[in-house]
XYZ file of C-alpha atoms in Angstrom:
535
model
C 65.815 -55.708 87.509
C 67.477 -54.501 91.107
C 67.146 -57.548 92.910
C 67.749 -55.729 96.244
C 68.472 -58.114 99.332
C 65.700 -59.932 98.411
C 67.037 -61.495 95.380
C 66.621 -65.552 95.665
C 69.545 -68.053 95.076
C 69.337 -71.829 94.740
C 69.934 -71.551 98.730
C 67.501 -68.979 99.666
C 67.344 -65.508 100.177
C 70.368 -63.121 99.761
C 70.333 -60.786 103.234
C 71.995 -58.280 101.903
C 71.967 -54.620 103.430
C 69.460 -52.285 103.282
C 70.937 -49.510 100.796
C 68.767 -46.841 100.901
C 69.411 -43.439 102.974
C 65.633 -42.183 102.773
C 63.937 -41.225 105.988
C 61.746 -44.185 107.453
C 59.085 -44.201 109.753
C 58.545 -46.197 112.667
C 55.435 -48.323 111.043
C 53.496 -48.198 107.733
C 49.492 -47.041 108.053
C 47.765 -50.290 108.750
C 45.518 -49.431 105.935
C 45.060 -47.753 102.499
C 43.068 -44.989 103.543
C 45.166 -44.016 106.482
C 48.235 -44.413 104.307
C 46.482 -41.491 101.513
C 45.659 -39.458 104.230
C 49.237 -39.250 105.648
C 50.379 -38.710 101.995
C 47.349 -36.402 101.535
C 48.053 -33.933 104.816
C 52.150 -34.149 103.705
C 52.362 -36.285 107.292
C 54.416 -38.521 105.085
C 56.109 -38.916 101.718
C 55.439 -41.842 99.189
C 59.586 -42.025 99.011
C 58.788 -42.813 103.652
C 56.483 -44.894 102.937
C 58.757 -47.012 100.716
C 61.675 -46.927 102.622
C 59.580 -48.191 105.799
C 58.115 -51.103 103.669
C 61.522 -51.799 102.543
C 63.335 -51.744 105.959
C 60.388 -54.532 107.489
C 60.924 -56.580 104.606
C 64.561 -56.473 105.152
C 63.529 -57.140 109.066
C 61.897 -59.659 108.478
C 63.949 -61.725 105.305
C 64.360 -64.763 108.077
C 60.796 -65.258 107.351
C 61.308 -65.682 103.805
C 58.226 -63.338 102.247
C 60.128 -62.526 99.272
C 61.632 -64.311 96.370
C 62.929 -60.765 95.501
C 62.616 -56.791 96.289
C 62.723 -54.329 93.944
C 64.473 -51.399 96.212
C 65.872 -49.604 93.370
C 62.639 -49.612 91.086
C 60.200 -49.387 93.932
C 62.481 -45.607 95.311
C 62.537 -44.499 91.728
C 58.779 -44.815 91.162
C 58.244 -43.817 94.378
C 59.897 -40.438 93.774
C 57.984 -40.043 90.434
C 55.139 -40.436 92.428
C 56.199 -37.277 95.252
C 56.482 -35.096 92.280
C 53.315 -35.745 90.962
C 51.945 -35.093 94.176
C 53.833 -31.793 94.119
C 52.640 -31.222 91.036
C 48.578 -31.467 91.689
C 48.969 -35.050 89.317
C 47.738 -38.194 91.471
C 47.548 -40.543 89.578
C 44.457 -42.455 91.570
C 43.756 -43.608 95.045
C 47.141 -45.682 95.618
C 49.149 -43.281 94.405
C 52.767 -43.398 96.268
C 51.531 -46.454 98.180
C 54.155 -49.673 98.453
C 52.775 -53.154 97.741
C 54.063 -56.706 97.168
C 52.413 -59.450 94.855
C 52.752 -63.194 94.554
C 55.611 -64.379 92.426
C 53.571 -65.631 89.618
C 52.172 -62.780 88.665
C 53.997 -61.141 85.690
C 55.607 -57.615 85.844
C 57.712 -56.474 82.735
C 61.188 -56.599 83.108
C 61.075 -57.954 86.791
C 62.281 -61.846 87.095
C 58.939 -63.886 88.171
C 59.719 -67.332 89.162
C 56.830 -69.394 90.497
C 58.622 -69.978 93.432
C 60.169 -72.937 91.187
C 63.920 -74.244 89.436
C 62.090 -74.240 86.504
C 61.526 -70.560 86.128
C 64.236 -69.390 88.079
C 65.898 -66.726 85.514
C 62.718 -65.852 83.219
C 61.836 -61.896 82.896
C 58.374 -61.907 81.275
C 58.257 -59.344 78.578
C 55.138 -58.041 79.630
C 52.812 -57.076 83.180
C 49.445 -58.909 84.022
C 46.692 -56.825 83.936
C 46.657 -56.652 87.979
C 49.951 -55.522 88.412
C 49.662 -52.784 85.643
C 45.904 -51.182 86.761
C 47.790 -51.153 90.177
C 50.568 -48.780 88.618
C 48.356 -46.721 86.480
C 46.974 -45.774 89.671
C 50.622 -44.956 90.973
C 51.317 -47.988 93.496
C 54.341 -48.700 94.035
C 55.690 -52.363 93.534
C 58.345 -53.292 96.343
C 58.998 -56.617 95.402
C 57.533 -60.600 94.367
C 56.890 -62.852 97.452
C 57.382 -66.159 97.934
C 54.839 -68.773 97.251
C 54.401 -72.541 97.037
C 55.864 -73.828 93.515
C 53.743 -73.024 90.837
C 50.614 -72.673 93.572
C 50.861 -76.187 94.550
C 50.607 -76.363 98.194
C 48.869 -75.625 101.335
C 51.682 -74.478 103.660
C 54.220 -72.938 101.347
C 56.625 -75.758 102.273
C 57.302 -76.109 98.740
C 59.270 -73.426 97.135
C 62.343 -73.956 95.453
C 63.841 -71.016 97.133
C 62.543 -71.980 100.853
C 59.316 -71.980 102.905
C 57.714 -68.732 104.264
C 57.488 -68.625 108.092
C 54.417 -67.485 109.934
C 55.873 -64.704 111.889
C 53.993 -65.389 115.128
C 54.480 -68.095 117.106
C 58.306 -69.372 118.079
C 58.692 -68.480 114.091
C 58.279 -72.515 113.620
C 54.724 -72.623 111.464
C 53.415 -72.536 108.614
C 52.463 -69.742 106.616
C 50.013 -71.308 104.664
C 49.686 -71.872 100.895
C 49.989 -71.152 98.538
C 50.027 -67.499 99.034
C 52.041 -67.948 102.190
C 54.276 -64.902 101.260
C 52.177 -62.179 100.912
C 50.245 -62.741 103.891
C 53.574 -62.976 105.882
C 54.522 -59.678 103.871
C 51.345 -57.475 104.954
C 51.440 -58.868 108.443
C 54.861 -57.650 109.062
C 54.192 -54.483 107.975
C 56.026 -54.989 104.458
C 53.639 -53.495 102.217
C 50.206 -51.625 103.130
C 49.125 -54.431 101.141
C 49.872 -57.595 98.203
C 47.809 -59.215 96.070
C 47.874 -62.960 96.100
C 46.280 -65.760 94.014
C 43.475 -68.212 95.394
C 43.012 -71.354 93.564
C 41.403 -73.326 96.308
C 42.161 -71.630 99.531
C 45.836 -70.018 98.849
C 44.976 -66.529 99.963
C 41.858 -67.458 102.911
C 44.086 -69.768 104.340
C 47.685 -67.783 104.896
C 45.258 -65.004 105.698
C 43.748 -66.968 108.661
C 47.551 -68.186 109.402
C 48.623 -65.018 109.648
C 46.311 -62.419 111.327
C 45.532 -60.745 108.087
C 42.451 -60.414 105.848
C 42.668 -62.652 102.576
C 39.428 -62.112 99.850
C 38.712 -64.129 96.879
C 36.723 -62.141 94.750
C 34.053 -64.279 92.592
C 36.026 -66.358 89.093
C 36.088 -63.901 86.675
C 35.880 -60.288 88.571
C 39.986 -59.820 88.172
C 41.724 -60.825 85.583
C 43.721 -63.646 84.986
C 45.869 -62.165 82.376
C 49.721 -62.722 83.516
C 48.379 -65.013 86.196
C 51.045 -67.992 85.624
C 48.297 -70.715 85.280
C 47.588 -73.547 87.687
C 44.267 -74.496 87.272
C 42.748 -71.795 84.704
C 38.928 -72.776 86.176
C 39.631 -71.867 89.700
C 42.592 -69.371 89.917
C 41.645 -65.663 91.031
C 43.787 -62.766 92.225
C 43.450 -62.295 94.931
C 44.164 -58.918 97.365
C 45.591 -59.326 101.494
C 45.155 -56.344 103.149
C 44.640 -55.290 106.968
C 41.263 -54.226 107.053
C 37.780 -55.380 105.158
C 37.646 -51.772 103.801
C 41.212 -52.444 102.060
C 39.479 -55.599 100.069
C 37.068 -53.360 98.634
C 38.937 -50.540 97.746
C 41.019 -53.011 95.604
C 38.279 -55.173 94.086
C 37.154 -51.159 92.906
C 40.459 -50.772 91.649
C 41.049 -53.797 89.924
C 38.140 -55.417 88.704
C 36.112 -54.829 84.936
C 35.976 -56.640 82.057
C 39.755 -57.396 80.459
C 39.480 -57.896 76.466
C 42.914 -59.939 77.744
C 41.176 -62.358 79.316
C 38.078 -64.139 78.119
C 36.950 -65.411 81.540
C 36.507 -62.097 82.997
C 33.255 -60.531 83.901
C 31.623 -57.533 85.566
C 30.947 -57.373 88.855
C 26.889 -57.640 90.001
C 25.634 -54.625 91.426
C 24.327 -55.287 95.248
C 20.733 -53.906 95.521
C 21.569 -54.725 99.552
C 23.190 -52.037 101.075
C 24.475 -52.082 105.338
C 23.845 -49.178 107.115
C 27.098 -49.043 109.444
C 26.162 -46.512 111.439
C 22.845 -48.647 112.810
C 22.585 -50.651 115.982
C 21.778 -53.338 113.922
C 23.594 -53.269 110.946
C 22.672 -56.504 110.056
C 19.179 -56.551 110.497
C 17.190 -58.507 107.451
C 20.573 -60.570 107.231
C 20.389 -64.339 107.266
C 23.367 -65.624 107.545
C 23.574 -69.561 107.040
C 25.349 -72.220 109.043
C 26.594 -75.540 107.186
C 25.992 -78.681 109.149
C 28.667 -80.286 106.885
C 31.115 -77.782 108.220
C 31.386 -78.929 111.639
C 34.201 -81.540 110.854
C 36.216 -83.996 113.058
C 39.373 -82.053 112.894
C 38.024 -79.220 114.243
C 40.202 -77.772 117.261
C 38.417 -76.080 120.230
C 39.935 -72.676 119.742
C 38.188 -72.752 115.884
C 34.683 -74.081 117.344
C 34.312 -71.485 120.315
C 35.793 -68.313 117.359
C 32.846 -69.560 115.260
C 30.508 -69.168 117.804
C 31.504 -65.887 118.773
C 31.279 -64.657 115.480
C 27.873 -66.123 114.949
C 26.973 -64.779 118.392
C 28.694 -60.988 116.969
C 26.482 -61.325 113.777
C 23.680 -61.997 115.594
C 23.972 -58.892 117.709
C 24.099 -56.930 114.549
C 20.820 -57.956 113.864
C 21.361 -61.106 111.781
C 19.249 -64.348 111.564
C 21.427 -67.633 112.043
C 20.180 -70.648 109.891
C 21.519 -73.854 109.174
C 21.483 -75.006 106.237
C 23.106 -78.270 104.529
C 26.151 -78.330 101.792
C 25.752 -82.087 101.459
C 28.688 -82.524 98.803
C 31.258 -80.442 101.249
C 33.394 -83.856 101.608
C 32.771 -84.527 98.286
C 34.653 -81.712 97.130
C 37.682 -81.547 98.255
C 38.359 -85.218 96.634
C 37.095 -83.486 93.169
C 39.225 -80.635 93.441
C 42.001 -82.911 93.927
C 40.745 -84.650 90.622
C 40.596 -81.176 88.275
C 43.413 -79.204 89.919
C 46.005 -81.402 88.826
C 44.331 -82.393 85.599
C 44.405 -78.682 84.571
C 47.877 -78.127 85.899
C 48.814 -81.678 83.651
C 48.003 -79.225 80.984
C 49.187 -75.776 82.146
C 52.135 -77.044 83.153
C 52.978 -78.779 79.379
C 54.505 -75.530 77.728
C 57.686 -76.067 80.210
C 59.739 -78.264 78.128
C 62.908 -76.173 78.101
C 62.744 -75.291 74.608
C 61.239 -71.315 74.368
C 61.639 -70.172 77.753
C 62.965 -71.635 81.632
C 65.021 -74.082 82.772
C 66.755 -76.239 79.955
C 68.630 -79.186 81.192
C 72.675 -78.866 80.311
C 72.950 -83.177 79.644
C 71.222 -82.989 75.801
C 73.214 -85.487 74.462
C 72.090 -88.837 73.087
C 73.928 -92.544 73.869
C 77.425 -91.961 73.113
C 78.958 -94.072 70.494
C 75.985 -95.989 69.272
C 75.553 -96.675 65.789
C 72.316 -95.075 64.873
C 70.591 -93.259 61.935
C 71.047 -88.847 62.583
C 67.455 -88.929 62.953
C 66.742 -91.507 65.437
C 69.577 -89.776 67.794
C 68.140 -86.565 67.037
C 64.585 -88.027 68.624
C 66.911 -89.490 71.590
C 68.414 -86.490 72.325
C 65.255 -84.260 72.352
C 63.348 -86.515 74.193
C 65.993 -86.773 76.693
C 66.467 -82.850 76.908
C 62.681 -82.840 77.744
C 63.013 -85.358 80.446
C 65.856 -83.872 82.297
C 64.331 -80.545 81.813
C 61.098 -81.157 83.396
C 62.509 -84.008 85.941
C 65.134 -81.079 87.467
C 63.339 -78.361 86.899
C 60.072 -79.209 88.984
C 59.961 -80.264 92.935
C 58.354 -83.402 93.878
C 55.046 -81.601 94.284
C 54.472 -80.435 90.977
C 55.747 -83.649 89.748
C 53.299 -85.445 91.690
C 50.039 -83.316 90.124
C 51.364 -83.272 86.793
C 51.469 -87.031 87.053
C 48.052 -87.291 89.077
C 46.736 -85.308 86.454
C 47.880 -86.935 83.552
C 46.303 -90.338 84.809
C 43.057 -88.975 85.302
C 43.181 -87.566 81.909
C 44.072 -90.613 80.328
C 41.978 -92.690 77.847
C 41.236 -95.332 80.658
C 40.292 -92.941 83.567
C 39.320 -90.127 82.083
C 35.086 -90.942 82.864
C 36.217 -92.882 86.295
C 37.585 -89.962 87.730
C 37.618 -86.494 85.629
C 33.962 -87.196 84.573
C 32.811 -88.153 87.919
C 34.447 -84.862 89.658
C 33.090 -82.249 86.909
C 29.478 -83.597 88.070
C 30.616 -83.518 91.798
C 31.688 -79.545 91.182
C 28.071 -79.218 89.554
C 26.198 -80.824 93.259
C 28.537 -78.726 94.556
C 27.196 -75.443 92.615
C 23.988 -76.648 93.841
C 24.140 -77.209 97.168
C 25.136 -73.805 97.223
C 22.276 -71.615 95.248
C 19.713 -74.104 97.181
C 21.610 -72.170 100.466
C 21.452 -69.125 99.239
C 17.267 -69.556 98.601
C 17.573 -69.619 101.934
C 20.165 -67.478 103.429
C 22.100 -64.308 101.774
C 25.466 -64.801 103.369
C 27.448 -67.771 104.781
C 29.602 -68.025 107.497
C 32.762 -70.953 107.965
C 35.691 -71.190 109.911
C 38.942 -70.236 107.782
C 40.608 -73.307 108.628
C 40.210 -76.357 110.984
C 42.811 -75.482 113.313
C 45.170 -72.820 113.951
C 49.016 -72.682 111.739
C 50.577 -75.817 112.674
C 54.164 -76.717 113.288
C 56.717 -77.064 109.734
C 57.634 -80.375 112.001
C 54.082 -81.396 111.960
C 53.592 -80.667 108.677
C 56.707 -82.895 107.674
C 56.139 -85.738 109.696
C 52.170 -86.007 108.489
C 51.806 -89.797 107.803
C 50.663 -88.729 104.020
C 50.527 -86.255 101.537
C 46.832 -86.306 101.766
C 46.906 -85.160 105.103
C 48.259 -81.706 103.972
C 45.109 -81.732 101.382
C 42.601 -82.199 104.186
C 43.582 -79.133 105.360
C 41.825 -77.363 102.460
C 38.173 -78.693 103.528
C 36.854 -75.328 104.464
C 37.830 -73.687 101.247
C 37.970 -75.837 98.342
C 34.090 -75.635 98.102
C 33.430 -71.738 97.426
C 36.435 -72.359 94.887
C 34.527 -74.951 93.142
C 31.403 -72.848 92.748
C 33.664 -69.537 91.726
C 31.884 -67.689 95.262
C 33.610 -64.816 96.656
C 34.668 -65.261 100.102
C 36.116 -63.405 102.658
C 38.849 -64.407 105.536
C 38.458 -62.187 108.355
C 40.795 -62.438 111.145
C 38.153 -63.181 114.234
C 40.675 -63.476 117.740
C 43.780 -65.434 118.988
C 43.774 -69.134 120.137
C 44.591 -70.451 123.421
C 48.532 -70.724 122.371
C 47.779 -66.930 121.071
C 47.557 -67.392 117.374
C 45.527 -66.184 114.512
C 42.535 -67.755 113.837
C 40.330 -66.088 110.866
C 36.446 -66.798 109.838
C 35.338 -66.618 106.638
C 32.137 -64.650 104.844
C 30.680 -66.399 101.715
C 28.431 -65.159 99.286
C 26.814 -65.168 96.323
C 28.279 -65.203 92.521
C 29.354 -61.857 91.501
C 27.822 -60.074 94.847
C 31.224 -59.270 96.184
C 30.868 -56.045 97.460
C 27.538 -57.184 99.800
C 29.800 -59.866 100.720
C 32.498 -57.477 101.507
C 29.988 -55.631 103.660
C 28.704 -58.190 105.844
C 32.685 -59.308 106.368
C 33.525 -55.447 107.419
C 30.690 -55.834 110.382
C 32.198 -58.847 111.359
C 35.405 -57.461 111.622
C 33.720 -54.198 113.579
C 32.283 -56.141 116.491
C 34.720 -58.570 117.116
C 36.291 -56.468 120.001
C 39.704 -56.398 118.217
C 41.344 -54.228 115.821
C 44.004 -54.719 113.021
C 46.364 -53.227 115.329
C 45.774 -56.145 118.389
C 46.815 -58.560 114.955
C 50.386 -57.561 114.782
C 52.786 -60.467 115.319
C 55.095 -59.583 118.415
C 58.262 -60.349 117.091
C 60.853 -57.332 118.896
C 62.447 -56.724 115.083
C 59.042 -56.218 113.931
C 57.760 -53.536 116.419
């Protein structure tokens, strides 16, 4: 595939020039619907709209979005597109649009890597079911962005090919993880939107990082087919757009039923409907308050945006309850129980022999005298070893090897026993809130992005974990929940709220988010990092 500028070595991205001639534009439409109706009124071309996506992610390759960008592909598609707009052909509602999706998604013929060593050369032979209902309705793929390896992660600090940078900021935070990339990618203006993957936070969190809006749609509603596995029980594409009304034009795109993928279900429909054109939009609402939310590493900035958006709610005619999630802490130790032990399992199939990273030392113990068998067994079990010990970093290493313990004979009902009943109090706690209330409403994260320094000098790796508190739960229940960007800290960063609700009720969910992101007092727009290259 044309790897572009974007194209990833060992060291990094390649920052290669721009090659296309095509007329750009100053900025992309902020949304889907303004981008169709510049396409629609001939304002703009699909061929534009490319070669403006293309130009910011070339802008903006110090950040690190991209593993690798597809320019020739993504112009030669997006010409096929103007001529079947000449033609009277759309294809659907994204038709000529540019978009970017996380690098372990699989597109035929275009190299997907997992942000690891390990996969760092493999072209599936075939597209996930995501990617390919995106391009039967004519999007236009501009390239794979960068990711934590193999979605391990919570600041994408740990791809092979180097971390994604939060563009606001003195460019010297996080991202967020594991879907770090594509929120970095739609907040620069790189794509009208991507579509990430949320295991247990990977697309809320970035989202809240990065000014952007990051939904995870209810387990099951998109499917999982070409979704590189991490943990097969909680992964979920997962869309980042600008705007609420993005989210659901996506989940409309992509979700149904996929005779690919067992798992997947149809989505419920609402018998709740929001009238957005009332005073009270909300009225009948409850929304619900967890006590167990309010935790010790709370910063001030995330306390007084949860407020306000309780307060905004509220003024749209909502009822505020609290209500209890007893198991909240309890959660986030499970998940860090049935994570790995899935990805122990997941992660098995990489032994260098069918596909990957092989290692180049296969030979046995020179000169020893043993039976052609025996050094045959040396030598493979060796090539496995070396395979897997230089072709994973050290924080896939350290799940796969968490994972395997808990799975093991001896801990197997100390630990993965104990945590599969923790997720089911956790299911729980969460239909005896919603007896009570129809909609929850959390902070996205503790705190605002923090420092790459901080995160590096963090006295433990379970620091970094902790950071996960506020989403891990909804993950363990298989809730959709929505990340809405809510205002800017004191040191003028991003800081994002998130909208839970019910199993399978997505698109209510989707409509209380949208009236939270209508009376905050800010737009998409006042979300636009102010880096001068960016502008």
């Amino acid at each position: 595939s044309g790897g572009g500028f974007g194209m990833a070595s060992s060291c990094g991205l390649v920052r290669g020039a721009f090659t296309s001639t095509a007329a750009r534009l100053s900025a992309l439409p902020h949304s889907i619907a303004t981008a169709r109706e510049a396409l629609d009124s001939g304002r703009a071309t699909s061929v534009e709209l490319v070669a403006t996506a293309l130009e910011k992610a070339r802008a903006a390759s110090r950040l690190r979005p991209f593993i690798s960008v597809e320019e020739e592909r993504a112009m030669r598609y997006a010409e096929a597109s103007d001529a079947r707009r000449e033609k009277g052909e759309v294809l659907g509602a994204l038709d000529g649009i540019p978009f970017s999706i996380k690098d372990n998604f699989c597109v035929k013929g275009v190299r997907t890597t997992c942000s690891s060593k390990m996969l760092e050369s493999f072209v599936p032979p075939y597209t996930s079911t995501v990617a390919e209902r995106l391009e039967g309705q004519g999007a236009v793929l501009i390239g794979k962005n960068n990711m934590d390896e193999f979605a391990m992660g919570s600041a994408n600090l740990n791809s092979y090919f180097g971390s994604a940078v939060n563009p606001w900021g003195e460019e010297d935070r996080v991202a967020g993880g594991t879907s770090g990339g594509s929120a970095v990618a739609v907040a620069v203006g790189a794509g009208v939107f991507s579509i990430g993957s949320d295991t247990g936070g990977s697309v809320r969190m970035p989202a809240a990082y990065c000014g952007v809006v990051g939904y995870k749609p209810s387990y099951g509603v998109l499917s999982r087919h070409g979704l590189i596995s991490y943990a097969s029980s909680l992964d979920c594409p997962a869309p980042v757009t600008r705007t609420v009304e993005d989210a659901t034009t996506l989940l409309r795109t992509l979700s149904g039923v996929d005779e690919k993928d067992s798992t997947s279900t149809e989505l419920r429909r609402s018998e709740r409907c929001i009238d957005f054109h009332s005073a009270s939009p909300l009225a009948g609402v409850k929304v619900g308050v967890p006590a167990e939310y309010w935790v010790e590493e709370m910063s001030d900035d995330v306390i007084r945006a949860w407020k306000d958006g309780l307060d905004t709610m509220e003024k749209q005619g909502a009822t505020i309850v609290e209500v209890s999630l007893q198991h909240t802490r309890a959660a986030l130790a499970a998940y860090y129980v049935l994570a790995p032990a899935e990805a122990s399992s997941n992660l098995s199939r990489y032994d260098g022999v069918r596909y990957g990273h092989r290692s180049v030392e296969e030979g046995g113990e020179g000169g020893e005298e043993v039976k052609e068998e025996t050094n045959a067994a040396q030598d493979l079990h060796r090539m496995y070893t070396n395979t897997r010990t230089e072709g994973f970093g050290a924080e896939v290493k350290r799940r796969i090897m968490l994972g395997t313990y808990v799975l093991g004979t001896s801990s197997f009902k100390a630990y993965f026993e104990k945590a599969q009943k923790i997720r089911r109090m956790v299911v729980d706690d969460f239909d005896a809130a919603f007896r009570r209330v129809d909609v929850l409403l959390v902070p996205s994260t503790p705190t605002a992005a923090y420092t790459i320094r901080s995160a590096t000098d963090m006295n433990t790796v379970t620091d970094t974990y902790a950071n996960d508190v506020m989403t891990i739960p909804a993950s363990l229940a298989g809730l959709p929940a929505v990340s809405v960007p809510q205002c800017l800290s004191s040191s003028s960063l991003p800081l994002g709220l998130t909208v839970i609700g019910q199993r399978l009720d997505d698109l209510f969910t989707l409509d209380v988010a949208a009236v939270l992101e209508q009376g905050r007092g800010m737009t998409a727009a006042d979300f636009v990092p102010a880096l001068p290259s960016l502008r």
